[in-house]
PDB file of C-alpha atoms in Angstrom:
ATOM      1  CA  MET R   1      24.774 -15.208  16.277  1.00 91.00           C
ATOM      2  CA  LYS R   2      22.392 -18.716  17.068  1.00 90.00           C
ATOM      3  CA  GLN R   3      20.229 -16.188  19.529  1.00 87.00           C
ATOM      4  CA  GLY R   4      19.749 -13.770  15.962  1.00 84.00           C
ATOM      5  CA  ARG R   5      22.037 -10.905  18.522  1.00 87.00           C
ATOM      6  CA  PHE R   6      23.846 -10.100  15.090  1.00 89.00           C
ATOM      7  CA  SER R   7      24.082  -6.014  15.889  1.00 87.00           C
ATOM      8  CA  ASP R   8      26.138  -7.262  19.045  1.00 90.00           C
ATOM      9  CA  ALA R   9      27.872 -10.194  17.336  1.00 92.00           C
ATOM     10  CA  ALA R  10      29.173  -7.998  14.113  1.00 93.00           C
ATOM     11  CA  ALA R  11      30.197  -5.880  16.672  1.00 92.00           C
ATOM     12  CA  TYR R  12      31.941  -8.582  18.782  1.00 94.00           C
ATOM     13  CA  ALA R  13      33.873  -9.852  15.800  1.00 94.00           C
ATOM     14  CA  GLU R  14      34.814  -5.950  15.237  1.00 93.00           C
ATOM     15  CA  ARG R  15      36.367  -5.789  18.297  1.00 92.00           C
ATOM     16  CA  GLU R  16      38.913  -9.193  17.897  1.00 92.00           C
ATOM     17  CA  SER R  17      39.581  -8.578  14.087  1.00 90.00           C
ATOM     18  CA  LEU R  18      41.409  -5.305  15.814  1.00 89.00           C
ATOM     19  CA  GLN R  19      42.995  -6.871  18.280  1.00 86.00           C
ATOM     20  CA  GLU R  20      44.790  -8.820  16.228  1.00 74.00           C
ATOM     21  CA  ALA R  21      45.515  -6.076  13.941  1.00 67.00           C
ATOM     22  CA  GLY R  22      44.996  -7.088  10.183  1.00 60.00           C
ATOM     23  CA  SER R  23      47.109 -10.478  10.497  1.00 63.00           C
ATOM     24  CA  GLY R  24      43.946 -12.300  10.001  1.00 74.00           C
ATOM     25  CA  THR R  25      41.186 -13.142   7.485  1.00 91.00           C
ATOM     26  CA  PHE R  26      38.441 -15.465  10.921  1.00 94.00           C
ATOM     27  CA  TRP R  27      36.614 -11.693  12.561  1.00 95.00           C
ATOM     28  CA  LEU R  28      35.880  -9.650   9.851  1.00 95.00           C
ATOM     29  CA  THR R  29      34.251 -12.431   7.858  1.00 96.00           C
ATOM     30  CA  GLN R  30      33.002 -13.694  10.585  1.00 96.00           C
ATOM     31  CA  GLN R  31      31.257  -9.467  10.887  1.00 96.00           C
ATOM     32  CA  ALA R  32      30.237  -9.466   7.811  1.00 97.00           C
ATOM     33  CA  ARG R  33      28.712 -12.522   7.881  1.00 96.00           C
ATOM     34  CA  ALA R  34      26.677 -11.256  11.069  1.00 95.00           C
ATOM     35  CA  LEU R  35      26.645  -7.431   8.618  1.00 95.00           C
ATOM     36  CA  VAL R  36      24.821  -9.999   5.834  1.00 95.00           C
ATOM     37  CA  ARG R  37      22.016 -11.112   8.185  1.00 92.00           C
ATOM     38  CA  ILE R  38      21.249  -7.077   9.828  1.00 87.00           C
ATOM     39  CA  PRO R  39      21.025  -6.588   7.128  1.00 86.00           C
ATOM     40  CA  ASP R  40      23.657  -4.664   5.836  1.00 92.00           C
ATOM     41  CA  TYR R  41      24.243  -5.293   2.691  1.00 94.00           C
ATOM     42  CA  PRO R  42      27.099  -2.683   1.476  1.00 95.00           C
ATOM     43  CA  ARG R  43      28.830  -2.795   5.312  1.00 96.00           C
ATOM     44  CA  ALA R  44      29.355  -6.605   4.810  1.00 96.00           C
ATOM     45  CA  LEU R  45      30.903  -6.351   1.182  1.00 98.00           C
ATOM     46  CA  GLU R  46      32.911  -3.738   2.830  1.00 97.00           C
ATOM     47  CA  ILE R  47      34.233  -5.904   5.032  1.00 97.00           C
ATOM     48  CA  ALA R  48      34.260  -9.555   3.540  1.00 97.00           C
ATOM     49  CA  ARG R  49      36.769  -7.198   0.747  1.00 97.00           C
ATOM     50  CA  LYS R  50      38.675  -5.908   3.553  1.00 95.00           C
ATOM     51  CA  ALA R  51      39.441 -10.325   4.573  1.00 95.00           C
ATOM     52  CA  LEU R  52      39.750 -11.044   0.773  1.00 96.00           C
ATOM     53  CA  GLU R  53      42.537  -8.571   0.583  1.00 94.00           C
ATOM     54  CA  ILE R  54      44.244 -10.038   3.768  1.00 93.00           C
ATOM     55  CA  GLU R  55      43.482 -13.969   2.016  1.00 93.00           C
ATOM     56  CA  PRO R  56      42.726 -14.092  -1.336  1.00 93.00           C
ATOM     57  CA  ASP R  57      41.703 -17.262  -1.481  1.00 92.00           C
ATOM     58  CA  SER R  58      40.091 -17.527   1.589  1.00 95.00           C
ATOM     59  CA  ALA R  59      36.274 -19.478   0.007  1.00 96.00           C
ATOM     60  CA  TYR R  60      34.372 -17.413   3.728  1.00 96.00           C
ATOM     61  CA  ALA R  61      35.457 -14.688   2.896  1.00 97.00           C
ATOM     62  CA  VAL R  62      34.465 -15.205  -0.875  1.00 98.00           C
ATOM     63  CA  SER R  63      31.070 -16.388   0.770  1.00 98.00           C
ATOM     64  CA  ALA R  64      30.607 -13.811   2.642  1.00 97.00           C
ATOM     65  CA  ALA R  65      31.421 -11.831  -0.737  1.00 98.00           C
ATOM     66  CA  ALA R  66      28.383 -13.342  -2.328  1.00 98.00           C
ATOM     67  CA  ASP R  67      25.842 -13.115   0.396  1.00 98.00           C
ATOM     68  CA  ALA R  68      26.338  -9.289   0.248  1.00 98.00           C
ATOM     69  CA  LEU R  69      26.641  -8.622  -2.750  1.00 98.00           C
ATOM     70  CA  GLY R  70      22.897 -11.160  -3.888  1.00 97.00           C
ATOM     71  CA  GLY R  71      21.676  -9.231  -0.390  1.00 96.00           C
ATOM     72  CA  LEU R  72      21.926  -5.585  -2.829  1.00 97.00           C
ATOM     73  CA  GLN R  73      21.031  -7.476  -6.371  1.00 96.00           C
ATOM     74  CA  ARG R  74      23.660  -7.342  -7.697  1.00 97.00           C
ATOM     75  CA  PHE R  75      23.641 -10.880  -9.587  1.00 98.00           C
ATOM     76  CA  GLU R  76      26.236 -11.478 -11.885  1.00 97.00           C
ATOM     77  CA  GLU R  77      28.479 -10.511  -9.439  1.00 98.00           C
ATOM     78  CA  ALA R  78      27.214 -12.909  -6.283  1.00 98.00           C
ATOM     79  CA  LEU R  79      26.935 -15.486  -9.043  1.00 98.00           C
ATOM     80  CA  GLN R  80      29.988 -15.281 -10.080  1.00 97.00           C
ATOM     81  CA  HIS R  81      31.440 -15.756  -6.194  1.00 98.00           C
ATOM     82  CA  TYR R  82      29.269 -18.904  -5.342  1.00 98.00           C
ATOM     83  CA  GLU R  83      30.623 -20.222  -8.210  1.00 97.00           C
ATOM     84  CA  GLU R  84      34.447 -19.952  -6.505  1.00 97.00           C
ATOM     85  CA  LEU R  85      32.622 -21.593  -3.842  1.00 97.00           C
ATOM     86  CA  LEU R  86      31.685 -24.972  -6.418  1.00 96.00           C
ATOM     87  CA  ARG R  87      35.801 -25.337  -5.768  1.00 94.00           C
ATOM     88  CA  GLU R  88      35.226 -25.494  -1.763  1.00 95.00           C
ATOM     89  CA  PRO R  89      34.132 -29.249  -0.667  1.00 94.00           C
ATOM     90  CA  ARG R  90      32.600 -28.026   2.658  1.00 95.00           C
ATOM     91  CA  LEU R  91      30.391 -25.089   0.486  1.00 97.00           C
ATOM     92  CA  ILE R  92      29.742 -27.191  -2.215  1.00 96.00           C
ATOM     93  CA  ARG R  93      26.269 -26.910  -1.365  1.00 95.00           C
ATOM     94  CA  LYS R  94      26.284 -23.562  -0.733  1.00 96.00           C
ATOM     95  CA  GLY R  95      27.561 -22.465  -3.454  1.00 97.00           C
ATOM     96  CA  ARG R  96      25.188 -24.103  -5.257  1.00 97.00           C
ATOM     97  CA  LYS R  97      22.204 -23.351  -4.094  1.00 97.00           C
ATOM     98  CA  GLY R  98      23.203 -19.516  -4.215  1.00 98.00           C
ATOM     99  CA  ILE R  99      24.142 -19.791  -7.622  1.00 98.00           C
ATOM    100  CA  LEU R 100      20.097 -21.007  -7.774  1.00 98.00           C
ATOM    101  CA  SER R 101      18.852 -18.209  -6.217  1.00 97.00           C
ATOM    102  CA  CYS R 102      20.978 -15.167  -8.429  1.00 98.00           C
ATOM    103  CA  LEU R 103      20.010 -17.194 -11.709  1.00 98.00           C
ATOM    104  CA  ALA R 104      15.770 -17.901  -9.988  1.00 97.00           C
ATOM    105  CA  ALA R 105      16.170 -13.838  -8.999  1.00 97.00           C
ATOM    106  CA  MET R 106      17.428 -12.980 -12.868  1.00 97.00           C
ATOM    107  CA  LYS R 107      15.037 -15.350 -13.761  1.00 97.00           C
ATOM    108  CA  GLU R 108      17.052 -17.343 -15.933  1.00 98.00           C
ATOM    109  CA  TRP R 109      15.031 -20.489 -15.999  1.00 98.00           C
ATOM    110  CA  GLU R 110      16.921 -22.437 -18.672  1.00 97.00           C
ATOM    111  CA  THR R 111      19.475 -21.833 -16.977  1.00 97.00           C
ATOM    112  CA  LEU R 112      18.875 -22.502 -13.713  1.00 98.00           C
ATOM    113  CA  LEU R 113      17.012 -26.529 -15.600  1.00 97.00           C
ATOM    114  CA  GLU R 114      20.408 -26.846 -16.813  1.00 97.00           C
ATOM    115  CA  ARG R 115      22.205 -26.074 -13.283  1.00 96.00           C
ATOM    116  CA  LEU R 116      19.805 -28.278 -12.053  1.00 95.00           C
ATOM    117  CA  SER R 117      20.380 -31.731 -14.322  1.00 94.00           C
ATOM    118  CA  GLY R 118      24.191 -31.380 -13.852  1.00 94.00           C
ATOM    119  CA  TRP R 119      23.947 -32.104  -9.946  1.00 94.00           C
ATOM    120  CA  SER R 120      22.542 -35.233  -8.485  1.00 88.00           C
ATOM    121  CA  LEU R 121      20.918 -33.024  -5.461  1.00 92.00           C
ATOM    122  CA  PRO R 122      18.603 -35.591  -3.372  1.00 93.00           C
ATOM    123  CA  GLU R 123      14.848 -34.628  -4.301  1.00 95.00           C
ATOM    124  CA  LYS R 124      13.665 -33.047  -1.594  1.00 94.00           C
ATOM    125  CA  GLU R 125      16.423 -30.808  -2.544  1.00 94.00           C
ATOM    126  CA  SER R 126      15.834 -30.017  -5.939  1.00 96.00           C
ATOM    127  CA  LEU R 127      12.487 -30.478  -6.592  1.00 97.00           C
ATOM    128  CA  PRO R 128      11.616 -26.772  -5.243  1.00 95.00           C
ATOM    129  CA  TRP R 129      14.055 -24.973  -8.185  1.00 97.00           C
ATOM    130  CA  ARG R 130      12.507 -27.638 -10.712  1.00 97.00           C
ATOM    131  CA  ILE R 131       9.358 -25.861  -9.837  1.00 97.00           C
ATOM    132  CA  LYS R 132      10.534 -22.222 -10.727  1.00 96.00           C
ATOM    133  CA  GLY R 133      12.023 -23.057 -13.324  1.00 97.00           C
ATOM    134  CA  SER R 134       8.976 -25.097 -14.286  1.00 97.00           C
ATOM    135  CA  ALA R 135       6.892 -21.892 -13.477  1.00 96.00           C
ATOM    136  CA  GLY R 136       8.843 -19.274 -14.971  1.00 97.00           C
ATOM    137  CA  LEU R 137       9.127 -21.137 -18.538  1.00 97.00           C
ATOM    138  CA  GLY R 138       5.416 -21.131 -18.408  1.00 96.00           C
ATOM    139  CA  ARG R 139       4.805 -24.860 -18.542  1.00 97.00           C
ATOM    140  CA  ILE R 140       2.586 -25.160 -14.896  1.00 97.00           C
ATOM    141  CA  ASP R 141       1.362 -28.393 -15.852  1.00 97.00           C
ATOM    142  CA  ASP R 142       5.242 -29.748 -14.814  1.00 97.00           C
ATOM    143  CA  ALA R 143       5.906 -27.401 -12.082  1.00 97.00           C
ATOM    144  CA  LEU R 144       2.519 -28.398 -11.075  1.00 97.00           C
ATOM    145  CA  LYS R 145       3.423 -32.083 -11.286  1.00 97.00           C
ATOM    146  CA  ALA R 146       6.762 -31.963  -9.207  1.00 97.00           C
ATOM    147  CA  THR R 147       5.171 -29.609  -6.664  1.00 97.00           C
ATOM    148  CA  SER R 148       3.214 -33.185  -6.319  1.00 96.00           C
ATOM    149  CA  ARG R 149       5.591 -35.395  -5.918  1.00 97.00           C
ATOM    150  CA  LEU R 150       7.427 -32.082  -3.281  1.00 97.00           C
ATOM    151  CA  LEU R 151       4.172 -32.983  -1.510  1.00 96.00           C
ATOM    152  CA  GLU R 152       4.367 -36.900  -1.499  1.00 96.00           C
ATOM    153  CA  LEU R 153       7.693 -36.364  -0.182  1.00 96.00           C
ATOM    154  CA  SER R 154       6.853 -33.776   2.171  1.00 94.00           C
ATOM    155  CA  PRO R 155       3.198 -34.078   3.123  1.00 94.00           C
ATOM    156  CA  HIS R 156       2.098 -30.217   4.004  1.00 94.00           C
ATOM    157  CA  ASP R 157       4.806 -28.489   2.944  1.00 93.00           C
ATOM    158  CA  ARG R 158       4.018 -25.391   4.029  1.00 92.00           C
ATOM    159  CA  SER R 159       6.002 -24.109   0.832  1.00 93.00           C
ATOM    160  CA  ALA R 160       5.010 -26.445  -1.904  1.00 95.00           C
ATOM    161  CA  LEU R 161       1.241 -25.238  -0.774  1.00 96.00           C
ATOM    162  CA  TRP R 162       2.329 -22.021  -1.879  1.00 95.00           C
ATOM    163  CA  GLU R 163       3.481 -22.986  -4.740  1.00 95.00           C
ATOM    164  CA  ARG R 164       0.761 -25.612  -5.689  1.00 96.00           C
ATOM    165  CA  THR R 165      -2.074 -22.241  -4.994  1.00 97.00           C
ATOM    166  CA  GLU R 166      -0.213 -19.904  -7.048  1.00 96.00           C
ATOM    167  CA  LEU R 167       0.258 -22.356  -9.610  1.00 97.00           C
ATOM    168  CA  GLU R 168      -3.742 -23.746  -9.806  1.00 96.00           C
ATOM    169  CA  ILE R 169      -4.890 -19.950  -9.061  1.00 97.00           C
ATOM    170  CA  ARG R 170      -2.534 -19.514 -13.489  1.00 96.00           C
ATOM    171  CA  LYS R 171      -4.413 -22.748 -14.706  1.00 95.00           C
ATOM    172  CA  ALA R 172      -7.879 -21.683 -13.299  1.00 95.00           C
ATOM    173  CA  GLY R 173      -7.890 -18.997 -11.717  1.00 96.00           C
ATOM    174  CA  LEU R 174      -8.692 -17.454  -8.485  1.00 96.00           C
ATOM    175  CA  ASP R 175     -12.545 -17.760  -7.686  1.00 96.00           C
ATOM    176  CA  GLU R 176     -11.900 -21.722  -8.722  1.00 96.00           C
ATOM    177  CA  ALA R 177      -8.524 -21.516  -5.963  1.00 96.00           C
ATOM    178  CA  ILE R 178     -10.081 -20.339  -3.165  1.00 97.00           C
ATOM    179  CA  ARG R 179     -13.300 -22.283  -3.431  1.00 96.00           C
ATOM    180  CA  LYS R 180     -10.722 -25.660  -3.133  1.00 96.00           C
ATOM    181  CA  MET R 181      -9.062 -24.034  -0.417  1.00 96.00           C
ATOM    182  CA  GLY R 182     -11.368 -23.306   1.255  1.00 96.00           C
ATOM    183  CA  ARG R 183     -13.095 -26.812   1.434  1.00 96.00           C
ATOM    184  CA  MET R 184      -9.847 -27.796   2.526  1.00 95.00           C
ATOM    185  CA  SER R 185      -9.449 -25.444   5.253  1.00 94.00           C
ATOM    186  CA  ARG R 186     -12.344 -27.113   6.733  1.00 94.00           C
ATOM    187  CA  ILE R 187     -11.361 -30.267   7.250  1.00 94.00           C
ATOM    188  CA  PRO R 188     -10.664 -30.562  10.219  1.00 90.00           C
ATOM    189  CA  SER R 189      -7.236 -32.959  10.587  1.00 92.00           C
ATOM    190  CA  LEU R 190      -5.496 -30.718   8.434  1.00 93.00           C
ATOM    191  CA  PRO R 191      -2.679 -28.431   9.147  1.00 92.00           C
ATOM    192  CA  PRO R 192      -3.402 -24.929  10.342  1.00 91.00           C
ATOM    193  CA  VAL R 193      -1.868 -23.530   6.759  1.00 93.00           C
ATOM    194  CA  TYR R 194      -4.195 -24.645   4.863  1.00 95.00           C
ATOM    195  CA  ARG R 195      -6.773 -21.828   6.260  1.00 94.00           C
ATOM    196  CA  GLU R 196      -4.210 -19.941   6.368  1.00 93.00           C
ATOM    197  CA  ILE R 197      -3.521 -20.071   2.749  1.00 96.00           C
ATOM    198  CA  TYR R 198      -7.278 -20.051   2.555  1.00 96.00           C
ATOM    199  CA  ALA R 199      -7.124 -16.736   5.122  1.00 94.00           C
ATOM    200  CA  SER R 200      -4.596 -15.351   2.251  1.00 93.00           C
ATOM    201  CA  LEU R 201      -6.824 -15.976  -0.299  1.00 96.00           C
ATOM    202  CA  LEU R 202     -10.310 -14.120   1.026  1.00 96.00           C
ATOM    203  CA  ARG R 203      -7.591 -10.891   1.311  1.00 92.00           C
ATOM    204  CA  ARG R 204      -7.245 -10.425  -2.190  1.00 93.00           C
ATOM    205  CA  GLU R 205      -9.762 -10.799  -3.690  1.00 93.00           C
ATOM    206  CA  GLY R 206     -11.094  -8.348  -0.530  1.00 91.00           C
ATOM    207  CA  ARG R 207     -13.035 -10.119   1.518  1.00 93.00           C
ATOM    208  CA  GLU R 208     -11.027  -9.035   4.822  1.00 91.00           C
ATOM    209  CA  GLU R 209     -13.269  -9.610   7.023  1.00 91.00           C
ATOM    210  CA  GLU R 210     -14.188 -12.645   6.152  1.00 94.00           C
ATOM    211  CA  ALA R 211      -9.970 -13.622   6.577  1.00 93.00           C
ATOM    212  CA  ILE R 212     -10.130 -12.218   9.605  1.00 92.00           C
ATOM    213  CA  GLY R 213     -12.526 -14.472  10.621  1.00 92.00           C
ATOM    214  CA  VAL R 214     -10.780 -17.389   9.020  1.00 92.00           C
ATOM    215  CA  TYR R 215      -7.112 -15.603  11.035  1.00 91.00           C
ATOM    216  CA  ASP R 216      -9.280 -16.012  14.646  1.00 89.00           C
ATOM    217  CA  SER R 217      -9.988 -19.440  14.048  1.00 88.00           C
ATOM    218  CA  ILE R 218      -6.577 -19.900  14.141  1.00 88.00           C
ATOM    219  CA  THR R 219      -5.353 -18.397  16.818  1.00 85.00           C
ATOM    220  CA  ALA R 220      -7.822 -19.356  18.849  1.00 82.00           C
ATOM    221  CA  GLN R 221      -5.848 -22.556  18.440  1.00 75.00           C
ATOM    222  CA  GLY R 222      -2.264 -21.089  19.346  1.00 70.00           C
ATOM    223  CA  GLY R 223      -1.730 -19.631  16.226  1.00 63.00           C
ATOM    224  CA  GLU R 224       2.066 -18.587  15.232  1.00 75.00           C
ATOM    225  CA  PRO R 225       2.671 -15.235  15.554  1.00 79.00           C
ATOM    226  CA  ARG R 226       3.675 -15.222  12.421  1.00 83.00           C
ATOM    227  CA  ILE R 227      -0.980 -15.895  11.765  1.00 85.00           C
ATOM    228  CA  GLN R 228      -1.235 -13.278  14.465  1.00 85.00           C
ATOM    229  CA  LYS R 229       0.796 -10.681  12.995  1.00 88.00           C
ATOM    230  CA  LYS R 230      -1.122 -11.206   8.806  1.00 88.00           C
ATOM    231  CA  GLN R 231      -4.348 -10.713  10.956  1.00 88.00           C
ATOM    232  CA  VAL R 232      -3.798  -7.809  12.236  1.00 91.00           C
ATOM    233  CA  PHE R 233      -2.102  -6.986   9.150  1.00 90.00           C
ATOM    234  CA  THR R 234      -5.442  -7.013   7.523  1.00 90.00           C
ATOM    235  CA  MET R 235      -8.123  -5.728  10.188  1.00 90.00           C
ATOM    236  CA  ALA R 236      -5.353  -2.443   9.454  1.00 89.00           C
ATOM    237  CA  LYS R 237      -7.126  -2.562   5.860  1.00 85.00           C
ATOM    238  CA  SER R 238     -10.326  -3.381   6.590  1.00 84.00           C
ATOM    239  CA  GLY R 239     -11.073   0.024   9.030  1.00 87.00           C
ATOM    240  CA  ARG R 240     -10.516  -1.283  12.331  1.00 90.00           C
ATOM    241  CA  GLU R 241      -7.450   0.301  12.735  1.00 93.00           C
ATOM    242  CA  LYS R 242      -8.260   1.037  16.127  1.00 93.00           C
ATOM    243  CA  GLU R 243      -8.276  -2.838  17.218  1.00 91.00           C
ATOM    244  CA  ALA R 244      -4.854  -2.679  15.016  1.00 93.00           C
ATOM    245  CA  ILE R 245      -2.962  -0.143  16.227  1.00 95.00           C
ATOM    246  CA  PRO R 246      -2.865  -1.378  19.599  1.00 94.00           C
ATOM    247  CA  LEU R 247      -1.678  -4.358  18.608  1.00 93.00           C
ATOM    248  CA  LEU R 248       0.504  -3.650  15.629  1.00 95.00           C
ATOM    249  CA  GLU R 249       2.532  -1.041  19.055  1.00 95.00           C
ATOM    250  CA  GLU R 250       3.149  -4.591  21.236  1.00 93.00           C
ATOM    251  CA  PHE R 251       4.374  -6.400  17.878  1.00 92.00           C
ATOM    252  CA  LEU R 252       6.175  -3.900  17.321  1.00 94.00           C
ATOM    253  CA  ARG R 253       7.923  -3.838  20.889  1.00 92.00           C
ATOM    254  CA  ASN R 254       9.630  -6.755  19.975  1.00 89.00           C
ATOM    255  CA  GLU R 255      10.122  -6.282  16.316  1.00 89.00           C
ATOM    256  CA  PRO R 256      10.949  -2.554  16.005  1.00 90.00           C
ATOM    257  CA  GLU R 257      13.054  -2.462  12.966  1.00 85.00           C
ATOM    258  CA  ASP R 258      10.360  -5.095  10.517  1.00 87.00           C
ATOM    259  CA  ILE R 259       9.319  -2.741   8.016  1.00 89.00           C
ATOM    260  CA  TYR R 260       6.146  -4.548   7.228  1.00 90.00           C
ATOM    261  CA  LEU R 261       4.793  -4.032  10.743  1.00 92.00           C
ATOM    262  CA  ASN R 262       6.502  -0.567  10.603  1.00 93.00           C
ATOM    263  CA  SER R 263       4.533   0.498   7.301  1.00 93.00           C
ATOM    264  CA  SER R 264       0.997  -1.658   8.320  1.00 93.00           C
ATOM    265  CA  TYR R 265       1.502   1.142  11.744  1.00 95.00           C
ATOM    266  CA  VAL R 266       1.896   3.871   9.604  1.00 95.00           C
ATOM    267  CA  ALA R 267      -0.243   3.927   7.490  1.00 94.00           C
ATOM    268  CA  ALA R 268      -3.187   3.392  10.141  1.00 94.00           C
ATOM    269  CA  CYS R 269      -2.207   6.577  12.031  1.00 95.00           C
ATOM    270  CA  LYS R 270      -2.524   8.456   8.578  1.00 95.00           C
ATOM    271  CA  ARG R 271      -5.662   7.073   8.217  1.00 93.00           C
ATOM    272  CA  ILE R 272      -7.969   7.351  11.622  1.00 94.00           C
ATOM    273  CA  GLY R 273      -6.187  11.054  12.325  1.00 93.00           C
ATOM    274  CA  GLU R 274      -3.522   9.569  14.405  1.00 94.00           C
ATOM    275  CA  ALA R 275      -0.418  10.434  13.606  1.00 94.00           C
ATOM    276  CA  GLU R 276       0.755  12.315  17.026  1.00 94.00           C
ATOM    277  CA  ARG R 277       0.018   9.062  18.542  1.00 95.00           C
ATOM    278  CA  GLY R 278       2.004   7.968  16.201  1.00 95.00           C
ATOM    279  CA  ILE R 279       5.244  10.049  17.117  1.00 95.00           C
ATOM    280  CA  ASN R 280       5.000  10.244  20.775  1.00 95.00           C
ATOM    281  CA  PHE R 281       4.639   5.850  20.781  1.00 95.00           C
ATOM    282  CA  TYR R 282       7.950   6.201  18.417  1.00 96.00           C
ATOM    283  CA  GLN R 283      10.197   8.274  20.815  1.00 95.00           C
ATOM    284  CA  LYS R 284       9.607   6.304  22.854  1.00 94.00           C
ATOM    285  CA  LEU R 285      10.832   3.150  21.028  1.00 93.00           C
ATOM    286  CA  LEU R 286      13.591   4.365  19.911  1.00 92.00           C
ATOM    287  CA  GLY R 287      14.255   4.650  23.539  1.00 92.00           C
ATOM    288  CA  LEU R 288      14.212   1.244  24.586  1.00 90.00           C
ATOM    289  CA  PHE R 289      16.141   1.233  21.146  1.00 89.00           C
ATOM    290  CA  PRO R 290      17.988   3.634  19.959  1.00 88.00           C
ATOM    291  CA  GLN R 291      20.366   2.001  17.459  1.00 81.00           C
ATOM    292  CA  ALA R 292      16.960   1.509  15.509  1.00 84.00           C
ATOM    293  CA  LYS R 293      17.709   4.039  13.073  1.00 85.00           C
ATOM    294  CA  SER R 294      15.005   3.425  11.040  1.00 86.00           C
ATOM    295  CA  LEU R 295      12.629   4.651  13.039  1.00 91.00           C
ATOM    296  CA  TYR R 296      13.576   8.683  12.138  1.00 93.00           C
ATOM    297  CA  GLY R 297      12.074   8.034   8.427  1.00 92.00           C
ATOM    298  CA  ARG R 298       9.405   6.669  10.525  1.00 94.00           C
ATOM    299  CA  ILE R 299       8.729   9.540  12.555  1.00 95.00           C
ATOM    300  CA  ARG R 300       9.362  11.858   9.406  1.00 94.00           C
ATOM    301  CA  SER R 301       7.133  10.318   7.977  1.00 94.00           C
ATOM    302  CA  LEU R 302       4.390  11.317  10.217  1.00 95.00           C
ATOM    303  CA  HIS R 303       5.363  14.565  11.171  1.00 93.00           C
ATOM    304  CA  LYS R 304       5.404  15.107   7.593  1.00 93.00           C
ATOM    305  CA  HIS R 305       2.284  13.834   7.583  1.00 93.00           C
ATOM    306  CA  LEU R 306       0.540  15.980   9.629  1.00 89.00           C
ATOM    307  CA  GLU R 307       2.035  19.287   8.493  1.00 89.00           C
ATOM    308  CA  GLN R 308      -0.289  18.599   4.959  1.00 87.00           C
ATOM    309  CA  LYS R 309      -3.852  18.356   6.941  1.00 79.00           C
ATOM    310  CA  GLN R 310      -2.843  21.573   8.632  1.00 71.00           C
TER     311      GLN R 310
END
């Protein structure tokens, strides 16, 4: 699990569970936890419920079931399970976070803020939820005030900066947000996240070439793979598919089932008539990763595109 090998973890837990022959919930719960991380939410829920049949009061099995239900977007059911975790001292924090996540997903902003007020959470932990709740209710100034406080406690916090940018767009518009972030992105002492946000805003306004230039400036200083991906996505959408496709293939060799990489790759191949290349690449990729079943759907999509062109 710590190495991110969730499929291996699920298989290992399943073997251990079969050896126990239904005598306990530990390995079933571990299997469900690993399946959530894959993610395979239907199977995770099935296994968590098997654990609960054996031990209905197992808080950890309830936790696994809650996570699976949340992944399936069955938020009301997930919420009920997270509520149960509040009775288990070791899982109170997990339960509270799950409750707030479900209320946010359901856009129950008033209830979210009420629950938040009833809990004595550390300020750094509560502020992100206060921002979401206030923004959801249209209280933009309150949300901006909470964002400013969070940035006082955690200067340059990535999530807080993104939240503040979105709020400023709602208040003053995209053009003003671009001007402000453009100025900040040119301050050498500020971390790369400011340039990353600036590039994202340029992409949103359709200024892809400028965005690519900003991403170039980040990667020239050793940018993270996440930034490199955004740069390649932008290239693929701005008429530079021939450059982007080989780079996307490099990323896919490391992350064969990444949804965004696959969507960008397939779309780029279709746009410039490289569907056959895409099919050949995916067939080779399946040879390396036979467990990546989602790739078959990508191959079918490219085949269908070829048929339509004939």
